[in-house]
Amino acid sequence: MPGTKEIRTKIASVKSTQKITKAMQMVATSKMRRAQERMRLARPYALKMRNVIGHLTQAQVRHPFLEPREPKAVGIIMISTDRGLAGGLNANVFKQTLLLTREWQGKGAQVSLCLIGTKGLNFFRRLDLPIMANVTGLGDRPHINDLIGTVKVMLDAYREGKLDRLFLVNAQFVNTMTQKPDVQQLLPVEPMDTEGLQEHWDYIYEPEAEAILDGLLMRYIESQVYRGAVENVASEMAARMIAMGAASDNAGKLIGELQLIYNKARQAAITKELSEIVGGAAAV
């Protein structure tokens, strides 16, 4: 059994770690509320954009982003966190990305990646997969301007025929306790439910349909990636809050166990000293 001094040192070390994990839990809780608010504001715009673009697949105007073609090359935009200590959040997103990669590789397609986040870049740069673009250091408040350049690389590749499918993989915020990886096909745009639309219809374009549609589709992709980024931040903060809460609880249990061991060691030491005193007195 270790001595009381070693046990006291261990208890002090665990208590210090517990203070850190509690502080990180409180910070993550505060940031999660702000991230949830940004996510709440981004969702309606992204959803409305998706509905409008989905309806355009039924309109008379054609665009390369709306035309399906044989998938010989697939691009995946994957969003991860810049920092760790977020439980299994990144691992689940990585697993979903690898499953999607293997699925399309099994169909004979070449897969290229666009990585947003330091953890994803560090993980996938070790694998034999081409990385067309990457961006890191978005922080807790990602801005769409930080994403435009990276997204444009993938859109240009799609225009040039280097990609035939484009997917987005990110962590979806369900609630504080649940965050799950989400896969969305960005290009070609998938048709939306056209129930309620007239049999023959279209939007009114001013000045030219082609120019407006091109700009609208660009904004659509950017809005979907931005929504994924803010959802990923909200998921990160929720996962970190839960992980740090669990770490604090485990530290408390460990402190209790060490305190019990310390008490037993101290009692054994006192009993030994008393025995030596009694033995010495008897010898005299």
PDB file of C-alpha atoms in Angstrom:
ATOM      1  CA  MET A   1       0.000   0.000   0.000  1.00  0.00           C
ATOM      2  CA  PRO A   2       1.432   3.445  -0.892  1.00  0.00           C
ATOM      3  CA  GLY A   3       2.337   5.848   1.878  1.00  0.00           C
ATOM      4  CA  THR A   4       0.055   8.633   3.066  1.00  0.00           C
ATOM      5  CA  LYS A   5       2.265  11.313   1.494  1.00  0.00           C
ATOM      6  CA  GLU A   6       1.991   9.765  -1.966  1.00  0.00           C
ATOM      7  CA  ILE A   7      -1.786   9.414  -1.581  1.00  0.00           C
ATOM      8  CA  ARG A   8      -2.163  13.059  -0.476  1.00  0.00           C
ATOM      9  CA  THR A   9      -0.160  14.153  -3.523  1.00  0.00           C
ATOM     10  CA  LYS A  10      -2.387  12.052  -5.797  1.00  0.00           C
ATOM     11  CA  ILE A  11      -5.559  13.484  -4.236  1.00  0.00           C
ATOM     12  CA  ALA A  12      -4.288  17.044  -4.698  1.00  0.00           C
ATOM     13  CA  SER A  13      -3.457  16.285  -8.346  1.00  0.00           C
ATOM     14  CA  VAL A  14      -6.913  14.853  -9.065  1.00  0.00           C
ATOM     15  CA  LYS A  15      -8.593  17.810  -7.331  1.00  0.00           C
ATOM     16  CA  SER A  16      -6.587  20.195  -9.517  1.00  0.00           C
ATOM     17  CA  THR A  17      -7.696  18.303 -12.643  1.00  0.00           C
ATOM     18  CA  GLN A  18     -11.302  18.366 -11.432  1.00  0.00           C
ATOM     19  CA  LYS A  19     -11.177  22.162 -11.104  1.00  0.00           C
ATOM     20  CA  ILE A  20      -9.967  22.414 -14.705  1.00  0.00           C
ATOM     21  CA  THR A  21     -12.681  20.091 -16.080  1.00  0.00           C
ATOM     22  CA  LYS A  22     -15.398  21.963 -14.136  1.00  0.00           C
ATOM     23  CA  ALA A  23     -14.162  25.271 -15.525  1.00  0.00           C
ATOM     24  CA  MET A  24     -14.132  23.843 -19.069  1.00  0.00           C
ATOM     25  CA  GLN A  25     -17.653  22.522 -18.542  1.00  0.00           C
ATOM     26  CA  MET A  26     -18.893  25.961 -17.485  1.00  0.00           C
ATOM     27  CA  VAL A  27     -17.187  27.660 -20.440  1.00  0.00           C
ATOM     28  CA  ALA A  28     -18.626  25.099 -22.887  1.00  0.00           C
ATOM     29  CA  THR A  29     -22.108  25.609 -21.396  1.00  0.00           C
ATOM     30  CA  SER A  30     -21.889  29.377 -21.911  1.00  0.00           C
ATOM     31  CA  LYS A  31     -20.564  29.036 -25.464  1.00  0.00           C
ATOM     32  CA  MET A  32     -23.152  26.388 -26.331  1.00  0.00           C
ATOM     33  CA  ARG A  33     -26.018  28.797 -25.629  1.00  0.00           C
ATOM     34  CA  ARG A  34     -24.551  31.391 -27.994  1.00  0.00           C
ATOM     35  CA  ALA A  35     -23.802  28.718 -30.608  1.00  0.00           C
ATOM     36  CA  GLN A  36     -27.372  27.449 -30.377  1.00  0.00           C
ATOM     37  CA  GLU A  37     -28.661  30.959 -31.012  1.00  0.00           C
ATOM     38  CA  ARG A  38     -26.503  31.328 -34.144  1.00  0.00           C
ATOM     39  CA  MET A  39     -27.640  27.887 -35.292  1.00  0.00           C
ATOM     40  CA  ARG A  40     -31.288  28.838 -34.709  1.00  0.00           C
ATOM     41  CA  LEU A  41     -30.847  31.942 -36.855  1.00  0.00           C
ATOM     42  CA  ALA A  42     -29.027  30.091 -39.665  1.00  0.00           C
ATOM     43  CA  ARG A  43     -31.440  27.174 -40.027  1.00  0.00           C
ATOM     44  CA  PRO A  44     -34.529  28.972 -41.491  1.00  0.00           C
ATOM     45  CA  TYR A  45     -32.513  30.729 -44.212  1.00  0.00           C
ATOM     46  CA  ALA A  46     -30.685  27.528 -45.184  1.00  0.00           C
ATOM     47  CA  LEU A  47     -33.962  25.569 -45.223  1.00  0.00           C
ATOM     48  CA  LYS A  48     -35.744  28.161 -47.362  1.00  0.00           C
ATOM     49  CA  MET A  49     -32.816  28.283 -49.774  1.00  0.00           C
ATOM     50  CA  ARG A  50     -32.906  24.503 -50.035  1.00  0.00           C
ATOM     51  CA  ASN A  51     -36.624  24.541 -50.821  1.00  0.00           C
ATOM     52  CA  VAL A  52     -36.264  27.194 -53.512  1.00  0.00           C
ATOM     53  CA  ILE A  53     -33.298  25.466 -55.172  1.00  0.00           C
ATOM     54  CA  GLY A  54     -35.061  22.110 -54.924  1.00  0.00           C
ATOM     55  CA  HIS A  55     -38.054  23.571 -56.755  1.00  0.00           C
ATOM     56  CA  LEU A  56     -35.775  24.985 -59.456  1.00  0.00           C
ATOM     57  CA  THR A  57     -34.934  21.425 -60.498  1.00  0.00           C
ATOM     58  CA  GLN A  58     -38.490  21.323 -61.884  1.00  0.00           C
ATOM     59  CA  ALA A  59     -38.232  24.706 -63.636  1.00  0.00           C
ATOM     60  CA  GLN A  60     -37.460  25.385 -67.280  1.00  0.00           C
ATOM     61  CA  VAL A  61     -33.983  26.915 -66.769  1.00  0.00           C
ATOM     62  CA  ARG A  62     -31.049  24.494 -66.810  1.00  0.00           C
ATOM     63  CA  HIS A  63     -27.785  24.775 -64.931  1.00  0.00           C
ATOM     64  CA  PRO A  64     -24.782  22.398 -64.471  1.00  0.00           C
ATOM     65  CA  PHE A  65     -25.485  22.253 -60.726  1.00  0.00           C
ATOM     66  CA  LEU A  66     -28.972  20.914 -61.424  1.00  0.00           C
ATOM     67  CA  GLU A  67     -28.091  18.324 -64.075  1.00  0.00           C
ATOM     68  CA  PRO A  68     -27.318  14.803 -62.781  1.00  0.00           C
ATOM     69  CA  ARG A  69     -24.420  12.976 -64.426  1.00  0.00           C
ATOM     70  CA  GLU A  70     -22.601   9.709 -64.048  1.00  0.00           C
ATOM     71  CA  PRO A  71     -20.645   9.801 -60.755  1.00  0.00           C
ATOM     72  CA  LYS A  72     -17.034   9.116 -61.711  1.00  0.00           C
ATOM     73  CA  ALA A  73     -15.563  11.541 -59.155  1.00  0.00           C
ATOM     74  CA  VAL A  74     -17.049  12.481 -55.783  1.00  0.00           C
ATOM     75  CA  GLY A  75     -16.181  15.379 -53.491  1.00  0.00           C
ATOM     76  CA  ILE A  76     -16.859  15.424 -49.750  1.00  0.00           C
ATOM     77  CA  ILE A  77     -16.835  18.588 -47.638  1.00  0.00           C
ATOM     78  CA  MET A  78     -16.276  17.438 -44.063  1.00  0.00           C
ATOM     79  CA  ILE A  79     -16.546  19.721 -41.024  1.00  0.00           C
ATOM     80  CA  SER A  80     -14.725  18.875 -37.787  1.00  0.00           C
ATOM     81  CA  THR A  81     -13.590  20.789 -34.720  1.00  0.00           C
ATOM     82  CA  ASP A  82     -10.326  22.655 -34.239  1.00  0.00           C
ATOM     83  CA  ARG A  83      -9.896  21.377 -30.676  1.00  0.00           C
ATOM     84  CA  GLY A  84     -10.370  18.080 -28.900  1.00  0.00           C
ATOM     85  CA  LEU A  85     -11.966  17.119 -25.572  1.00  0.00           C
ATOM     86  CA  ALA A  86     -15.358  16.779 -27.264  1.00  0.00           C
ATOM     87  CA  GLY A  87     -16.057  13.124 -26.596  1.00  0.00           C
ATOM     88  CA  GLY A  88     -16.701  10.996 -29.670  1.00  0.00           C
ATOM     89  CA  LEU A  89     -18.006  13.868 -31.813  1.00  0.00           C
ATOM     90  CA  ASN A  90     -15.146  13.960 -34.308  1.00  0.00           C
ATOM     91  CA  ALA A  91     -14.719  10.183 -34.317  1.00  0.00           C
ATOM     92  CA  ASN A  92     -18.353   9.713 -35.377  1.00  0.00           C
ATOM     93  CA  VAL A  93     -18.017  12.287 -38.184  1.00  0.00           C
ATOM     94  CA  PHE A  94     -14.765  10.652 -39.364  1.00  0.00           C
ATOM     95  CA  LYS A  95     -16.445   7.236 -39.345  1.00  0.00           C
ATOM     96  CA  GLN A  96     -19.376   8.517 -41.413  1.00  0.00           C
ATOM     97  CA  THR A  97     -16.986  10.140 -43.892  1.00  0.00           C
ATOM     98  CA  LEU A  98     -14.996   6.918 -44.261  1.00  0.00           C
ATOM     99  CA  LEU A  99     -18.197   4.920 -44.792  1.00  0.00           C
ATOM    100  CA  LEU A 100     -19.305   7.360 -47.494  1.00  0.00           C
ATOM    101  CA  THR A 101     -15.838   7.212 -49.073  1.00  0.00           C
ATOM    102  CA  ARG A 102     -15.788   3.423 -49.171  1.00  0.00           C
ATOM    103  CA  GLU A 103     -19.319   3.358 -50.567  1.00  0.00           C
ATOM    104  CA  TRP A 104     -18.391   5.494 -53.578  1.00  0.00           C
ATOM    105  CA  GLN A 105     -15.001   3.866 -54.036  1.00  0.00           C
ATOM    106  CA  GLY A 106     -16.870   0.552 -54.199  1.00  0.00           C
ATOM    107  CA  LYS A 107     -18.873   2.014 -57.081  1.00  0.00           C
ATOM    108  CA  GLY A 108     -15.660   2.869 -58.921  1.00  0.00           C
ATOM    109  CA  ALA A 109     -15.662   6.610 -58.178  1.00  0.00           C
ATOM    110  CA  GLN A 110     -12.619   8.629 -57.140  1.00  0.00           C
ATOM    111  CA  VAL A 111     -13.152  10.489 -53.858  1.00  0.00           C
ATOM    112  CA  SER A 112     -11.607  13.886 -53.005  1.00  0.00           C
ATOM    113  CA  LEU A 113     -11.933  15.764 -49.733  1.00  0.00           C
ATOM    114  CA  CYS A 114     -12.430  19.330 -48.607  1.00  0.00           C
ATOM    115  CA  LEU A 115     -11.638  19.551 -44.892  1.00  0.00           C
ATOM    116  CA  ILE A 116     -12.870  22.232 -42.526  1.00  0.00           C
ATOM    117  CA  GLY A 117     -11.314  21.997 -39.067  1.00  0.00           C
ATOM    118  CA  THR A 118      -7.913  21.064 -37.644  1.00  0.00           C
ATOM    119  CA  LYS A 119      -8.881  17.654 -36.280  1.00  0.00           C
ATOM    120  CA  GLY A 120     -10.196  16.465 -39.631  1.00  0.00           C
ATOM    121  CA  LEU A 121      -7.100  17.699 -41.452  1.00  0.00           C
ATOM    122  CA  ASN A 122      -4.769  15.954 -38.987  1.00  0.00           C
ATOM    123  CA  PHE A 123      -6.712  12.701 -39.335  1.00  0.00           C
ATOM    124  CA  PHE A 124      -7.244  12.494 -43.097  1.00  0.00           C
ATOM    125  CA  ARG A 125      -3.838  13.795 -44.169  1.00  0.00           C
ATOM    126  CA  ARG A 126      -2.461  10.434 -42.998  1.00  0.00           C
ATOM    127  CA  LEU A 127      -4.741   8.530 -45.372  1.00  0.00           C
ATOM    128  CA  ASP A 128      -4.307   7.975 -49.079  1.00  0.00           C
ATOM    129  CA  LEU A 129      -7.055  10.397 -50.102  1.00  0.00           C
ATOM    130  CA  PRO A 130      -6.584  13.601 -52.161  1.00  0.00           C
ATOM    131  CA  ILE A 131      -7.365  16.806 -50.236  1.00  0.00           C
ATOM    132  CA  MET A 132      -8.495  19.510 -52.659  1.00  0.00           C
ATOM    133  CA  ALA A 133      -8.928  22.285 -50.078  1.00  0.00           C
ATOM    134  CA  ASN A 134      -8.855  22.876 -46.353  1.00  0.00           C
ATOM    135  CA  VAL A 135      -9.399  25.647 -43.826  1.00  0.00           C
ATOM    136  CA  THR A 136      -8.715  25.679 -40.076  1.00  0.00           C
ATOM    137  CA  GLY A 137      -8.977  28.065 -37.160  1.00  0.00           C
ATOM    138  CA  LEU A 138     -12.604  29.154 -37.649  1.00  0.00           C
ATOM    139  CA  GLY A 139     -13.034  29.430 -33.885  1.00  0.00           C
ATOM    140  CA  ASP A 140     -16.298  29.409 -31.958  1.00  0.00           C
ATOM    141  CA  ARG A 141     -17.974  31.922 -34.287  1.00  0.00           C
ATOM    142  CA  PRO A 142     -17.409  30.831 -37.908  1.00  0.00           C
ATOM    143  CA  HIS A 143     -18.037  33.495 -40.535  1.00  0.00           C
ATOM    144  CA  ILE A 144     -19.197  32.717 -44.038  1.00  0.00           C
ATOM    145  CA  ASN A 145     -16.329  34.776 -45.473  1.00  0.00           C
ATOM    146  CA  ASP A 146     -13.909  32.213 -44.011  1.00  0.00           C
ATOM    147  CA  LEU A 147     -15.648  29.440 -45.948  1.00  0.00           C
ATOM    148  CA  ILE A 148     -16.208  31.031 -49.355  1.00  0.00           C
ATOM    149  CA  GLY A 149     -12.720  30.353 -50.735  1.00  0.00           C
ATOM    150  CA  THR A 150     -12.717  26.695 -49.717  1.00  0.00           C
ATOM    151  CA  VAL A 151     -16.211  26.094 -51.062  1.00  0.00           C
ATOM    152  CA  LYS A 152     -15.343  27.833 -54.338  1.00  0.00           C
ATOM    153  CA  VAL A 153     -12.531  25.341 -54.949  1.00  0.00           C
ATOM    154  CA  MET A 154     -15.052  22.485 -54.856  1.00  0.00           C
ATOM    155  CA  LEU A 155     -17.618  24.344 -56.974  1.00  0.00           C
ATOM    156  CA  ASP A 156     -15.021  25.192 -59.618  1.00  0.00           C
ATOM    157  CA  ALA A 157     -13.973  21.551 -59.714  1.00  0.00           C
ATOM    158  CA  TYR A 158     -17.618  20.583 -60.226  1.00  0.00           C
ATOM    159  CA  ARG A 159     -18.032  23.100 -63.048  1.00  0.00           C
ATOM    160  CA  GLU A 160     -14.892  21.794 -64.758  1.00  0.00           C
ATOM    161  CA  GLY A 161     -16.142  18.224 -64.608  1.00  0.00           C
ATOM    162  CA  LYS A 162     -13.546  17.108 -62.037  1.00  0.00           C
ATOM    163  CA  LEU A 163     -16.388  16.233 -59.652  1.00  0.00           C
ATOM    164  CA  ASP A 164     -19.775  14.694 -60.406  1.00  0.00           C
ATOM    165  CA  ARG A 165     -21.182  14.609 -56.852  1.00  0.00           C
ATOM    166  CA  LEU A 166     -20.619  16.878 -53.852  1.00  0.00           C
ATOM    167  CA  PHE A 167     -21.548  15.911 -50.303  1.00  0.00           C
ATOM    168  CA  LEU A 168     -21.459  17.695 -46.946  1.00  0.00           C
ATOM    169  CA  VAL A 169     -20.718  15.773 -43.732  1.00  0.00           C
ATOM    170  CA  ASN A 170     -20.987  17.472 -40.352  1.00  0.00           C
ATOM    171  CA  ALA A 171     -22.251  16.917 -36.819  1.00  0.00           C
ATOM    172  CA  GLN A 172     -25.961  17.688 -36.523  1.00  0.00           C
ATOM    173  CA  PHE A 173     -27.189  19.182 -33.254  1.00  0.00           C
ATOM    174  CA  VAL A 174     -30.257  17.219 -32.128  1.00  0.00           C
ATOM    175  CA  ASN A 175     -30.271  18.257 -28.470  1.00  0.00           C
ATOM    176  CA  THR A 176     -27.799  18.821 -25.663  1.00  0.00           C
ATOM    177  CA  MET A 177     -27.287  15.095 -25.131  1.00  0.00           C
ATOM    178  CA  THR A 178     -27.398  13.976 -28.759  1.00  0.00           C
ATOM    179  CA  GLN A 179     -25.244  14.992 -31.717  1.00  0.00           C
ATOM    180  CA  LYS A 180     -25.118  12.760 -34.766  1.00  0.00           C
ATOM    181  CA  PRO A 181     -23.222  12.857 -38.085  1.00  0.00           C
ATOM    182  CA  ASP A 182     -25.310  14.141 -40.974  1.00  0.00           C
ATOM    183  CA  VAL A 183     -24.740  13.571 -44.710  1.00  0.00           C
ATOM    184  CA  GLN A 184     -26.292  15.921 -47.285  1.00  0.00           C
ATOM    185  CA  GLN A 185     -25.894  15.845 -51.054  1.00  0.00           C
ATOM    186  CA  LEU A 186     -25.142  19.375 -52.204  1.00  0.00           C
ATOM    187  CA  LEU A 187     -24.644  18.761 -55.935  1.00  0.00           C
ATOM    188  CA  PRO A 188     -26.402  17.966 -58.115  1.00  0.00           C
ATOM    189  CA  VAL A 189     -29.301  19.526 -56.262  1.00  0.00           C
ATOM    190  CA  GLU A 190     -31.887  16.939 -55.326  1.00  0.00           C
ATOM    191  CA  PRO A 191     -35.539  17.709 -56.170  1.00  0.00           C
ATOM    192  CA  MET A 192     -37.737  18.822 -53.286  1.00  0.00           C
ATOM    193  CA  ASP A 193     -41.347  17.907 -52.645  1.00  0.00           C
ATOM    194  CA  THR A 194     -43.315  19.682 -55.374  1.00  0.00           C
ATOM    195  CA  GLU A 195     -46.713  19.052 -53.816  1.00  0.00           C
ATOM    196  CA  GLY A 196     -48.789  22.201 -54.133  1.00  0.00           C
ATOM    197  CA  LEU A 197     -46.924  23.503 -57.176  1.00  0.00           C
ATOM    198  CA  GLN A 198     -48.741  23.931 -60.454  1.00  0.00           C
ATOM    199  CA  GLU A 199     -48.090  21.439 -63.223  1.00  0.00           C
ATOM    200  CA  HIS A 200     -46.446  24.100 -65.393  1.00  0.00           C
ATOM    201  CA  TRP A 201     -44.736  26.882 -63.475  1.00  0.00           C
ATOM    202  CA  ASP A 202     -41.496  28.793 -63.089  1.00  0.00           C
ATOM    203  CA  TYR A 203     -40.079  31.791 -61.264  1.00  0.00           C
ATOM    204  CA  ILE A 204     -39.902  35.250 -62.804  1.00  0.00           C
ATOM    205  CA  TYR A 205     -36.268  36.244 -63.394  1.00  0.00           C
ATOM    206  CA  GLU A 206     -34.916  39.757 -63.693  1.00  0.00           C
ATOM    207  CA  PRO A 207     -32.658  40.553 -65.529  1.00  0.00           C
ATOM    208  CA  GLU A 208     -31.485  37.133 -66.867  1.00  0.00           C
ATOM    209  CA  ALA A 209     -32.318  33.712 -65.548  1.00  0.00           C
ATOM    210  CA  GLU A 210     -28.841  32.241 -66.107  1.00  0.00           C
ATOM    211  CA  ALA A 211     -26.978  34.939 -64.165  1.00  0.00           C
ATOM    212  CA  ILE A 212     -29.476  34.975 -61.309  1.00  0.00           C
ATOM    213  CA  LEU A 213     -29.583  31.204 -61.082  1.00  0.00           C
ATOM    214  CA  ASP A 214     -25.790  30.925 -61.032  1.00  0.00           C
ATOM    215  CA  GLY A 215     -25.496  33.414 -58.179  1.00  0.00           C
ATOM    216  CA  LEU A 216     -28.398  31.831 -56.315  1.00  0.00           C
ATOM    217  CA  LEU A 217     -26.884  28.362 -56.512  1.00  0.00           C
ATOM    218  CA  MET A 218     -23.549  29.689 -55.251  1.00  0.00           C
ATOM    219  CA  ARG A 219     -25.293  31.314 -52.267  1.00  0.00           C
ATOM    220  CA  TYR A 220     -27.200  28.081 -51.704  1.00  0.00           C
ATOM    221  CA  ILE A 221     -24.061  25.958 -51.356  1.00  0.00           C
ATOM    222  CA  GLU A 222     -22.408  28.568 -49.151  1.00  0.00           C
ATOM    223  CA  SER A 223     -25.491  28.761 -46.903  1.00  0.00           C
ATOM    224  CA  GLN A 224     -25.590  24.981 -46.487  1.00  0.00           C
ATOM    225  CA  VAL A 225     -21.891  24.799 -45.585  1.00  0.00           C
ATOM    226  CA  TYR A 226     -22.244  27.730 -43.173  1.00  0.00           C
ATOM    227  CA  ARG A 227     -25.247  26.077 -41.537  1.00  0.00           C
ATOM    228  CA  GLY A 228     -23.194  22.912 -41.168  1.00  0.00           C
ATOM    229  CA  ALA A 229     -20.361  24.903 -39.579  1.00  0.00           C
ATOM    230  CA  VAL A 230     -22.555  26.604 -36.966  1.00  0.00           C
ATOM    231  CA  GLU A 231     -24.328  23.316 -36.200  1.00  0.00           C
ATOM    232  CA  ASN A 232     -20.947  21.685 -35.765  1.00  0.00           C
ATOM    233  CA  VAL A 233     -19.903  24.389 -33.263  1.00  0.00           C
ATOM    234  CA  ALA A 234     -23.114  23.910 -31.263  1.00  0.00           C
ATOM    235  CA  SER A 235     -22.536  20.149 -31.309  1.00  0.00           C
ATOM    236  CA  GLU A 236     -18.916  20.634 -30.236  1.00  0.00           C
ATOM    237  CA  MET A 237     -19.856  22.761 -27.229  1.00  0.00           C
ATOM    238  CA  ALA A 238     -22.607  20.365 -26.163  1.00  0.00           C
ATOM    239  CA  ALA A 239     -20.309  17.350 -26.521  1.00  0.00           C
ATOM    240  CA  ARG A 240     -17.518  19.122 -24.602  1.00  0.00           C
ATOM    241  CA  MET A 241     -19.932  20.115 -21.841  1.00  0.00           C
ATOM    242  CA  ILE A 242     -21.064  16.508 -21.442  1.00  0.00           C
ATOM    243  CA  ALA A 243     -17.516  15.135 -21.656  1.00  0.00           C
ATOM    244  CA  MET A 244     -16.134  17.581 -19.099  1.00  0.00           C
ATOM    245  CA  GLY A 245     -19.102  16.942 -16.801  1.00  0.00           C
ATOM    246  CA  ALA A 246     -18.399  13.219 -16.950  1.00  0.00           C
ATOM    247  CA  ALA A 247     -14.699  13.856 -16.336  1.00  0.00           C
ATOM    248  CA  SER A 248     -15.520  15.964 -13.257  1.00  0.00           C
ATOM    249  CA  ASP A 249     -17.814  13.236 -11.913  1.00  0.00           C
ATOM    250  CA  ASN A 250     -15.163  10.576 -12.474  1.00  0.00           C
ATOM    251  CA  ALA A 251     -12.589  12.765 -10.736  1.00  0.00           C
ATOM    252  CA  GLY A 252     -14.933  13.070  -7.741  1.00  0.00           C
ATOM    253  CA  LYS A 253     -15.313   9.286  -7.561  1.00  0.00           C
ATOM    254  CA  LEU A 254     -11.554   8.833  -7.802  1.00  0.00           C
ATOM    255  CA  ILE A 255     -10.996  11.366  -5.018  1.00  0.00           C
ATOM    256  CA  GLY A 256     -13.445   9.445  -2.825  1.00  0.00           C
ATOM    257  CA  GLU A 257     -11.633   6.164  -3.488  1.00  0.00           C
ATOM    258  CA  LEU A 258      -8.241   7.730  -2.806  1.00  0.00           C
ATOM    259  CA  GLN A 259      -9.549   9.328   0.403  1.00  0.00           C
ATOM    260  CA  LEU A 260     -10.699   5.896   1.584  1.00  0.00           C
ATOM    261  CA  ILE A 261      -7.290   4.396   0.781  1.00  0.00           C
ATOM    262  CA  TYR A 262      -5.632   7.305   2.585  1.00  0.00           C
ATOM    263  CA  ASN A 263      -7.771   6.765   5.693  1.00  0.00           C
ATOM    264  CA  LYS A 264      -6.926   3.052   5.738  1.00  0.00           C
ATOM    265  CA  ALA A 265      -3.216   3.765   5.307  1.00  0.00           C
ATOM    266  CA  ARG A 266      -3.301   6.396   8.066  1.00  0.00           C
ATOM    267  CA  GLN A 267      -5.180   4.038  10.393  1.00  0.00           C
ATOM    268  CA  ALA A 268      -2.680   1.268   9.682  1.00  0.00           C
ATOM    269  CA  ALA A 269       0.220   3.621  10.435  1.00  0.00           C
ATOM    270  CA  ILE A 270      -1.371   4.734  13.747  1.00  0.00           C
ATOM    271  CA  THR A 271      -2.096   1.137  14.723  1.00  0.00           C
ATOM    272  CA  LYS A 272       1.505   0.201  13.987  1.00  0.00           C
ATOM    273  CA  GLU A 273       2.828   3.079  16.115  1.00  0.00           C
ATOM    274  CA  LEU A 274       0.570   2.126  19.024  1.00  0.00           C
ATOM    275  CA  SER A 275       1.675  -1.475  18.772  1.00  0.00           C
ATOM    276  CA  GLU A 276       5.321  -0.383  18.907  1.00  0.00           C
ATOM    277  CA  ILE A 277       4.658   1.831  21.937  1.00  0.00           C
ATOM    278  CA  VAL A 278       2.809  -0.956  23.788  1.00  0.00           C
ATOM    279  CA  GLY A 279       5.490  -3.462  22.857  1.00  0.00           C
ATOM    280  CA  GLY A 280       8.222  -1.133  24.122  1.00  0.00           C
ATOM    281  CA  ALA A 281       6.401  -0.459  27.390  1.00  0.00           C
ATOM    282  CA  ALA A 282       5.909  -4.193  27.961  1.00  0.00           C
ATOM    283  CA  ALA A 283       9.602  -4.827  27.375  1.00  0.00           C
ATOM    284  CA  VAL A 284      10.522  -2.260  30.074  1.00  0.00           C
TER     285      VAL A 284
END
